[in-house]
Amino acid sequence: MCLFVAVASSSRSYEDVDGDPHFMIELPERDDALCFNINDSPGTIFNLVRDPASGFLVNAELVAKKMKKGAVGGKVNTYVGRLGVVHQTLGVRLEVTTKGITLSQDSRQVKLLWSDPSALRGPGMNLTLTKDQLTVSLRDCVRFRVVRHTKVWRARHLKQDYLGFYTLESHRLSQEVHGLLGQFYHGVEFEVGDLRSGVASLYVKGHQLNVTRGWQRDFREDVRHGEQVPCWLVPSSGAGLIDGRASDYVVSGLFKTDRKVVSVIT
Ligand SMILES: *[C@@H]1O[C@H](CO)[C@@H](O)[C@H](O)[C@H]1NC(C)=O
Ligand SMILES: *[C@@H]1O[C@H](CO)[C@@H](O)[C@H](O)[C@H]1NC(C)=O
């Protein structure tokens, strides 16, 4: 079977990170999506979005996936446990954890619990919180949603809360916007060809990558069940699709932009 998608520049795309963490770039105009997973150690903070023009920044911290007591070996899977959002021009700073939300604008600070439905309005900013969904609009800039998952594995007596980040509107951010998600805000050109025994070639950013067809859940609208979205899964933490390597996006703090320098002792 040969599957071929014409090259098209996509002016609109939706980017999100949720689950394990799974990253997904949805291109509704092409009715297609690209996705990749990044796993790292708990406590690692990744830059998702960084727009130097507006001072808009989104960072995500990983937390360990809970394991059954006594489970040994294997690698530790992670979820997004904490998000830091800054908009310098508007003086907004937002910290979202699985427990609650802390919003600061200039000298005022508000703390909200996920269980408190709220609607707040600040200069150039609107925030609404309904059950497990936080939606934030920032003037002339961006609209995003954070969803909180509360997952219970009854059989294993485990409960885990984690977060997902969904970009709803981003096209007005500057051309310099970058980050694991931000680099796709102005679209991405790609072609998919030669689907053979489940593996296809993805041509993107001058690379040819072997991808497989996968499914990801998009919880943007339906936090409980999500919507199944087919996507092309890029292996090796998105190598070739993202600029550089995943480790290039590790930052030193939840509200920091400087790269964390990892020294290797040999
Ligand atoms: C906030 O909501 C009000 C009322 O709906 C609207 O007029 C305003 O444009 C919104 N602001 C932003 C930044 O979305
Ligand atoms: C893709 O798969 C082909 C066939 O298995 C292999 O020869 C090639 O090296 C792979 N390319 C990459 C980038 O992994």
mmCIF file of C-alpha atoms and ligand atoms in Angstrom:
data_model
loop_
_atom_site.group_PDB
_atom_site.id
_atom_site.type_symbol
_atom_site.label_atom_id
_atom_site.label_comp_id
_atom_site.label_asym_id
_atom_site.label_seq_id
_atom_site.Cartn_x
_atom_site.Cartn_y
_atom_site.Cartn_z
ATOM 1 C CA MET A 1 0.000 0.000 0.000
ATOM 2 C CA CYS A 2 1.273 3.425 -0.821
ATOM 3 C CA LEU A 3 -0.001 6.296 1.185
ATOM 4 C CA PHE A 4 0.885 9.716 0.010
ATOM 5 C CA VAL A 5 -0.001 13.040 1.477
ATOM 6 C CA ALA A 6 0.684 16.169 -0.520
ATOM 7 C CA VAL A 7 2.959 18.776 0.961
ATOM 8 C CA ALA A 8 0.938 21.585 2.378
ATOM 9 C CA SER A 9 1.879 24.288 4.718
ATOM 10 C CA SER A 10 -0.538 24.188 7.584
ATOM 11 C CA SER A 11 -1.453 27.541 8.914
ATOM 12 C CA ARG A 12 -3.410 26.066 11.790
ATOM 13 C CA SER A 13 -2.256 23.346 14.048
ATOM 14 C CA TYR A 14 -2.987 22.219 17.594
ATOM 15 C CA GLU A 15 -0.253 21.034 19.847
ATOM 16 C CA ASP A 16 -0.509 19.264 23.116
ATOM 17 C CA VAL A 17 1.246 17.149 25.645
ATOM 18 C CA ASP A 18 -0.612 14.637 27.768
ATOM 19 C CA GLY A 19 -0.299 11.144 29.176
ATOM 20 C CA ASP A 20 3.012 9.407 29.383
ATOM 21 C CA PRO A 21 3.976 12.198 28.245
ATOM 22 C CA HIS A 22 2.790 12.024 24.670
ATOM 23 C CA PHE A 23 3.290 15.014 22.459
ATOM 24 C CA MET A 24 0.915 15.525 19.576
ATOM 25 C CA ILE A 25 0.843 17.991 16.720
ATOM 26 C CA GLU A 26 -2.604 17.997 15.145
ATOM 27 C CA LEU A 27 -3.049 19.457 11.690
ATOM 28 C CA PRO A 28 -6.806 19.753 11.177
ATOM 29 C CA GLU A 29 -6.474 21.164 7.648
ATOM 30 C CA ARG A 30 -4.717 17.978 6.642
ATOM 31 C CA ASP A 31 -6.765 15.816 8.962
ATOM 32 C CA ASP A 32 -3.549 14.314 10.231
ATOM 33 C CA ALA A 33 -1.304 14.352 13.277
ATOM 34 C CA LEU A 34 2.282 13.666 14.295
ATOM 35 C CA CYS A 35 3.187 12.405 17.730
ATOM 36 C CA PHE A 36 6.156 11.391 19.854
ATOM 37 C CA ASN A 37 6.820 10.384 23.440
ATOM 38 C CA ILE A 38 9.480 11.773 25.714
ATOM 39 C CA ASN A 39 10.390 10.007 28.882
ATOM 40 C CA ASP A 40 12.964 11.329 31.285
ATOM 41 C CA SER A 41 13.602 11.102 34.977
ATOM 42 C CA PRO A 42 11.061 12.542 37.444
ATOM 43 C CA GLY A 43 11.849 16.154 38.302
ATOM 44 C CA THR A 44 13.075 16.978 34.794
ATOM 45 C CA ILE A 45 11.582 20.205 33.464
ATOM 46 C CA PHE A 46 11.047 20.661 29.723
ATOM 47 C CA ASN A 47 10.396 23.863 27.862
ATOM 48 C CA LEU A 48 7.208 23.510 25.806
ATOM 49 C CA VAL A 49 6.791 27.046 24.506
ATOM 50 C CA ARG A 50 9.027 30.093 24.496
ATOM 51 C CA ASP A 51 8.249 33.279 22.598
ATOM 52 C CA PRO A 52 10.916 35.913 23.156
ATOM 53 C CA ALA A 53 8.751 38.652 21.588
ATOM 54 C CA SER A 54 5.921 38.487 24.138
ATOM 55 C CA GLY A 55 7.820 36.789 26.941
ATOM 56 C CA PHE A 56 5.363 33.894 26.836
ATOM 57 C CA LEU A 57 6.774 30.730 28.356
ATOM 58 C CA VAL A 58 5.414 27.283 29.229
ATOM 59 C CA ASN A 59 7.489 24.685 31.094
ATOM 60 C CA ALA A 60 6.432 21.226 32.265
ATOM 61 C CA GLU A 61 7.852 19.143 35.098
ATOM 62 C CA LEU A 62 7.712 15.361 35.021
ATOM 63 C CA VAL A 63 6.601 13.205 37.936
ATOM 64 C CA ALA A 64 7.039 9.463 38.313
ATOM 65 C CA LYS A 65 4.218 7.186 37.393
ATOM 66 C CA LYS A 66 3.208 5.340 40.523
ATOM 67 C CA MET A 67 4.246 1.739 40.658
ATOM 68 C CA LYS A 68 2.743 -1.099 42.542
ATOM 69 C CA LYS A 69 4.479 -1.540 45.876
ATOM 70 C CA GLY A 70 7.259 -4.049 45.581
ATOM 71 C CA ALA A 71 7.578 -3.651 41.818
ATOM 72 C CA VAL A 72 11.228 -3.773 40.879
ATOM 73 C CA GLY A 73 13.326 -3.044 37.836
ATOM 74 C CA GLY A 74 12.232 -1.570 34.550
ATOM 75 C CA LYS A 75 12.339 2.050 33.617
ATOM 76 C CA VAL A 76 10.323 4.650 35.454
ATOM 77 C CA ASN A 77 7.531 6.098 33.351
ATOM 78 C CA THR A 78 6.558 9.683 33.854
ATOM 79 C CA TYR A 79 3.657 12.066 33.563
ATOM 80 C CA VAL A 80 3.419 15.850 33.571
ATOM 81 C CA GLY A 81 2.865 16.834 37.202
ATOM 82 C CA ARG A 82 3.432 20.598 37.212
ATOM 83 C CA LEU A 83 3.241 23.396 34.662
ATOM 84 C CA GLY A 84 4.704 26.889 34.825
ATOM 85 C CA VAL A 85 3.356 29.617 32.544
ATOM 86 C CA VAL A 86 4.683 33.169 32.277
ATOM 87 C CA HIS A 87 3.543 36.076 30.158
ATOM 88 C CA GLN A 88 6.019 38.859 30.815
ATOM 89 C CA THR A 89 4.237 41.671 28.975
ATOM 90 C CA LEU A 90 1.023 41.016 30.898
ATOM 91 C CA GLY A 91 2.812 40.358 34.176
ATOM 92 C CA VAL A 92 1.142 36.949 34.449
ATOM 93 C CA ARG A 93 2.626 33.965 36.236
ATOM 94 C CA LEU A 94 0.678 30.742 36.581
ATOM 95 C CA GLU A 95 1.630 27.572 38.379
ATOM 96 C CA VAL A 96 -0.564 24.558 37.810
ATOM 97 C CA THR A 97 -0.167 21.390 39.833
ATOM 98 C CA THR A 98 -2.426 18.391 40.224
ATOM 99 C CA LYS A 99 -3.643 19.952 43.490
ATOM 100 C CA GLY A 100 -4.432 23.473 42.378
ATOM 101 C CA ILE A 101 -3.620 26.648 40.529
ATOM 102 C CA THR A 102 -1.713 29.717 41.653
ATOM 103 C CA LEU A 103 -2.178 32.792 39.513
ATOM 104 C CA SER A 104 -0.186 35.993 40.005
ATOM 105 C CA GLN A 105 -0.646 39.128 38.004
ATOM 106 C CA ASP A 106 1.496 42.081 39.033
ATOM 107 C CA SER A 107 1.200 42.154 42.805
ATOM 108 C CA ARG A 108 -2.025 40.186 43.195
ATOM 109 C CA GLN A 109 -2.143 36.465 43.815
ATOM 110 C CA VAL A 110 -5.054 34.011 43.695
ATOM 111 C CA LYS A 111 -4.999 30.352 44.675
ATOM 112 C CA LEU A 112 -7.635 28.006 43.301
ATOM 113 C CA LEU A 113 -8.428 24.365 43.871
ATOM 114 C CA TRP A 114 -9.475 22.143 40.979
ATOM 115 C CA SER A 115 -12.719 21.585 42.827
ATOM 116 C CA ASP A 116 -13.656 25.312 42.792
ATOM 117 C CA PRO A 117 -15.394 26.378 39.586
ATOM 118 C CA SER A 118 -14.141 29.904 38.863
ATOM 119 C CA ALA A 119 -14.063 32.623 36.265
ATOM 120 C CA LEU A 120 -11.444 35.321 36.696
ATOM 121 C CA ARG A 121 -10.677 38.365 34.656
ATOM 122 C CA GLY A 122 -7.411 40.302 34.862
ATOM 123 C CA PRO A 123 -5.892 42.922 32.563
ATOM 124 C CA GLY A 124 -5.607 41.171 29.186
ATOM 125 C CA MET A 125 -6.399 37.802 30.683
ATOM 126 C CA ASN A 126 -9.390 35.523 31.207
ATOM 127 C CA LEU A 127 -9.328 32.298 33.133
ATOM 128 C CA THR A 128 -12.100 29.763 33.596
ATOM 129 C CA LEU A 129 -11.962 26.670 35.713
ATOM 130 C CA THR A 130 -14.603 23.987 35.407
ATOM 131 C CA LYS A 131 -14.318 20.409 36.451
ATOM 132 C CA ASP A 132 -10.755 19.319 35.664
ATOM 133 C CA GLN A 133 -10.433 21.889 32.861
ATOM 134 C CA LEU A 134 -8.576 25.169 33.129
ATOM 135 C CA THR A 135 -8.844 27.460 30.121
ATOM 136 C CA VAL A 136 -6.738 30.610 29.865
ATOM 137 C CA SER A 137 -6.885 33.367 27.237
ATOM 138 C CA LEU A 138 -4.161 35.973 27.051
ATOM 139 C CA ARG A 139 -4.565 39.124 25.017
ATOM 140 C CA ASP A 140 -3.529 38.990 21.360
ATOM 141 C CA CYS A 141 -1.518 36.013 22.055
ATOM 142 C CA VAL A 142 -2.621 32.634 23.015
ATOM 143 C CA ARG A 143 -5.352 30.446 24.397
ATOM 144 C CA PHE A 144 -4.612 27.146 26.082
ATOM 145 C CA ARG A 145 -6.226 24.509 28.248
ATOM 146 C CA VAL A 146 -4.816 22.402 31.042
ATOM 147 C CA VAL A 147 -6.705 19.247 31.930
ATOM 148 C CA ARG A 148 -6.299 17.297 35.113
ATOM 149 C CA HIS A 149 -6.612 13.546 35.011
ATOM 150 C CA THR A 150 -7.383 11.565 38.098
ATOM 151 C CA LYS A 151 -6.653 8.005 37.254
ATOM 152 C CA VAL A 152 -7.456 5.146 39.549
ATOM 153 C CA TRP A 153 -6.282 1.611 38.987
ATOM 154 C CA ARG A 154 -8.590 -0.232 41.340
ATOM 155 C CA ALA A 155 -6.962 -3.580 40.833
ATOM 156 C CA ARG A 156 -3.634 -2.132 41.872
ATOM 157 C CA HIS A 157 -4.988 0.212 44.575
ATOM 158 C CA LEU A 158 -3.205 3.117 42.965
ATOM 159 C CA LYS A 159 -4.351 6.629 42.285
ATOM 160 C CA GLN A 160 -2.456 9.038 40.108
ATOM 161 C CA ASP A 161 -3.201 12.616 39.136
ATOM 162 C CA TYR A 162 -1.455 14.195 36.183
ATOM 163 C CA LEU A 163 -1.836 17.057 33.744
ATOM 164 C CA GLY A 164 -2.223 17.607 30.014
ATOM 165 C CA PHE A 165 -1.503 20.844 28.166
ATOM 166 C CA TYR A 166 -3.464 21.777 25.027
ATOM 167 C CA THR A 167 -2.800 24.749 22.779
ATOM 168 C CA LEU A 168 -6.092 26.156 21.465
ATOM 169 C CA GLU A 169 -4.816 29.260 19.726
ATOM 170 C CA SER A 170 -1.252 30.296 19.041
ATOM 171 C CA HIS A 171 -0.989 31.752 15.545
ATOM 172 C CA ARG A 172 -0.403 35.295 16.790
ATOM 173 C CA LEU A 173 2.793 34.417 18.609
ATOM 174 C CA SER A 174 5.968 35.622 16.900
ATOM 175 C CA GLN A 175 7.902 33.703 14.264
ATOM 176 C CA GLU A 176 10.623 33.123 16.862
ATOM 177 C CA VAL A 177 8.370 30.974 19.049
ATOM 178 C CA HIS A 178 10.114 27.728 19.915
ATOM 179 C CA GLY A 179 10.052 24.896 22.452
ATOM 180 C CA LEU A 180 8.943 21.272 22.173
ATOM 181 C CA LEU A 181 5.461 22.408 21.097
ATOM 182 C CA GLY A 182 6.099 26.030 20.114
ATOM 183 C CA GLN A 183 8.307 25.154 17.145
ATOM 184 C CA PHE A 184 5.183 23.745 15.437
ATOM 185 C CA TYR A 185 2.930 26.748 16.105
ATOM 186 C CA HIS A 186 3.411 28.133 12.630
ATOM 187 C CA GLY A 187 2.870 24.772 10.982
ATOM 188 C CA VAL A 188 5.190 22.062 9.792
ATOM 189 C CA GLU A 189 5.603 20.673 6.319
ATOM 190 C CA PHE A 190 5.802 16.949 5.955
ATOM 191 C CA GLU A 191 5.086 14.076 3.608
ATOM 192 C CA VAL A 192 4.296 10.484 4.401
ATOM 193 C CA GLY A 193 5.030 7.761 1.892
ATOM 194 C CA ASP A 194 5.641 4.061 1.403
ATOM 195 C CA LEU A 195 3.589 2.482 4.157
ATOM 196 C CA ARG A 196 4.887 -1.095 4.309
ATOM 197 C CA SER A 197 4.081 -3.629 7.004
ATOM 198 C CA GLY A 198 3.077 -0.898 9.397
ATOM 199 C CA VAL A 199 6.115 1.331 8.864
ATOM 200 C CA ALA A 200 5.980 4.489 6.765
ATOM 201 C CA SER A 201 8.556 7.081 5.761
ATOM 202 C CA LEU A 202 8.030 10.534 7.157
ATOM 203 C CA TYR A 203 9.819 13.335 5.307
ATOM 204 C CA VAL A 204 10.125 16.314 7.600
ATOM 205 C CA LYS A 205 12.671 19.095 8.204
ATOM 206 C CA GLY A 206 15.032 17.495 5.680
ATOM 207 C CA HIS A 207 14.994 14.098 7.387
ATOM 208 C CA GLN A 208 13.532 10.765 6.432
ATOM 209 C CA LEU A 209 12.177 8.970 9.481
ATOM 210 C CA ASN A 210 10.550 5.590 9.979
ATOM 211 C CA VAL A 211 7.187 6.073 11.643
ATOM 212 C CA THR A 212 4.335 3.813 12.648
ATOM 213 C CA ARG A 213 0.619 4.452 12.798
ATOM 214 C CA GLY A 214 -0.492 4.988 16.340
ATOM 215 C CA TRP A 215 -3.409 6.332 18.285
ATOM 216 C CA GLN A 216 -3.398 9.006 20.925
ATOM 217 C CA ARG A 217 -6.190 10.333 23.039
ATOM 218 C CA ASP A 218 -7.059 13.995 22.877
ATOM 219 C CA PHE A 219 -8.701 15.073 26.126
ATOM 220 C CA ARG A 220 -9.158 18.694 25.148
ATOM 221 C CA GLU A 221 -12.954 18.505 25.069
ATOM 222 C CA ASP A 222 -13.788 15.306 26.899
ATOM 223 C CA VAL A 223 -11.545 15.041 29.944
ATOM 224 C CA ARG A 224 -12.962 11.709 31.003
ATOM 225 C CA HIS A 225 -12.871 9.631 27.837
ATOM 226 C CA GLY A 226 -10.952 11.707 25.327
ATOM 227 C CA GLU A 227 -11.149 11.367 21.588
ATOM 228 C CA GLN A 228 -9.035 8.850 19.706
ATOM 229 C CA VAL A 229 -6.824 10.557 17.144
ATOM 230 C CA PRO A 230 -4.710 8.584 14.664
ATOM 231 C CA CYS A 231 -1.175 9.910 14.353
ATOM 232 C CA TRP A 232 2.229 9.120 12.904
ATOM 233 C CA LEU A 233 4.387 8.088 15.821
ATOM 234 C CA VAL A 234 7.974 9.315 15.567
ATOM 235 C CA PRO A 235 10.332 7.040 17.550
ATOM 236 C CA SER A 236 13.349 7.994 19.666
ATOM 237 C CA SER A 237 11.795 10.943 21.507
ATOM 238 C CA GLY A 238 10.858 12.723 18.287
ATOM 239 C CA ALA A 239 14.423 12.743 16.911
ATOM 240 C CA GLY A 240 14.430 14.390 13.481
ATOM 241 C CA LEU A 241 10.991 15.931 13.977
ATOM 242 C CA ILE A 242 11.969 18.250 16.799
ATOM 243 C CA ASP A 243 14.888 20.613 16.326
ATOM 244 C CA GLY A 244 17.911 19.180 18.144
ATOM 245 C CA ARG A 245 17.421 16.588 20.846
ATOM 246 C CA ALA A 246 14.893 16.333 23.675
ATOM 247 C CA SER A 247 17.667 17.063 26.198
ATOM 248 C CA ASP A 248 18.180 20.477 24.555
ATOM 249 C CA TYR A 249 14.783 21.508 25.980
ATOM 250 C CA VAL A 250 15.575 20.758 29.613
ATOM 251 C CA VAL A 251 15.520 23.945 31.695
ATOM 252 C CA SER A 252 16.738 24.687 35.210
ATOM 253 C CA GLY A 253 13.445 25.708 36.818
ATOM 254 C CA LEU A 254 9.675 25.856 36.339
ATOM 255 C CA PHE A 255 9.814 29.530 35.346
ATOM 256 C CA LYS A 256 13.324 29.518 33.894
ATOM 257 C CA THR A 257 14.445 29.737 30.305
ATOM 258 C CA ASP A 258 18.071 28.840 30.726
ATOM 259 C CA ARG A 259 19.103 25.422 29.637
ATOM 260 C CA LYS A 260 20.107 23.057 32.333
ATOM 261 C CA VAL A 261 23.701 22.079 31.822
ATOM 262 C CA VAL A 262 24.115 18.401 32.391
ATOM 263 C CA SER A 263 27.725 17.620 33.090
ATOM 264 C CA VAL A 264 28.942 14.223 32.154
ATOM 265 C CA ILE A 265 31.755 12.862 34.253
ATOM 266 C CA THR A 266 33.808 10.327 32.406
HETATM 267 C C1 LIG B 1 -12.197 38.217 28.204
HETATM 268 O O1 LIG B 1 -13.613 38.088 28.130
HETATM 269 C C2 LIG B 1 -14.274 39.288 27.744
HETATM 270 C C3 LIG B 1 -15.759 39.042 27.841
HETATM 271 O O2 LIG B 1 -16.142 37.866 27.209
HETATM 272 C C4 LIG B 1 -13.834 39.675 26.342
HETATM 273 O O3 LIG B 1 -14.447 40.881 25.945
HETATM 274 C C5 LIG B 1 -12.311 39.838 26.317
HETATM 275 O O4 LIG B 1 -11.884 40.090 24.993
HETATM 276 C C6 LIG B 1 -11.646 38.585 26.832
HETATM 277 N N1 LIG B 1 -10.202 38.801 26.929
HETATM 278 C C7 LIG B 1 -9.305 37.940 26.449
HETATM 279 C C8 LIG B 1 -7.880 38.272 26.673
HETATM 280 O O5 LIG B 1 -9.622 36.910 25.861
HETATM 281 C C1 LIG B 2 14.253 2.897 8.222
HETATM 282 O O1 LIG B 2 14.021 1.544 7.934
HETATM 283 C C2 LIG B 2 14.842 1.038 6.888
HETATM 284 C C3 LIG B 2 14.370 -0.382 6.573
HETATM 285 O O2 LIG B 2 14.236 -1.139 7.739
HETATM 286 C C4 LIG B 2 16.277 1.090 7.335
HETATM 287 O O3 LIG B 2 17.130 0.614 6.319
HETATM 288 C C5 LIG B 2 16.641 2.543 7.652
HETATM 289 O O4 LIG B 2 17.955 2.615 8.147
HETATM 290 C C6 LIG B 2 15.680 3.133 8.670
HETATM 291 N N1 LIG B 2 15.928 4.555 8.815
HETATM 292 C C7 LIG B 2 16.057 5.154 9.993
HETATM 293 C C8 LIG B 2 16.279 6.626 9.961
HETATM 294 O O5 LIG B 2 15.953 4.551 11.073
#
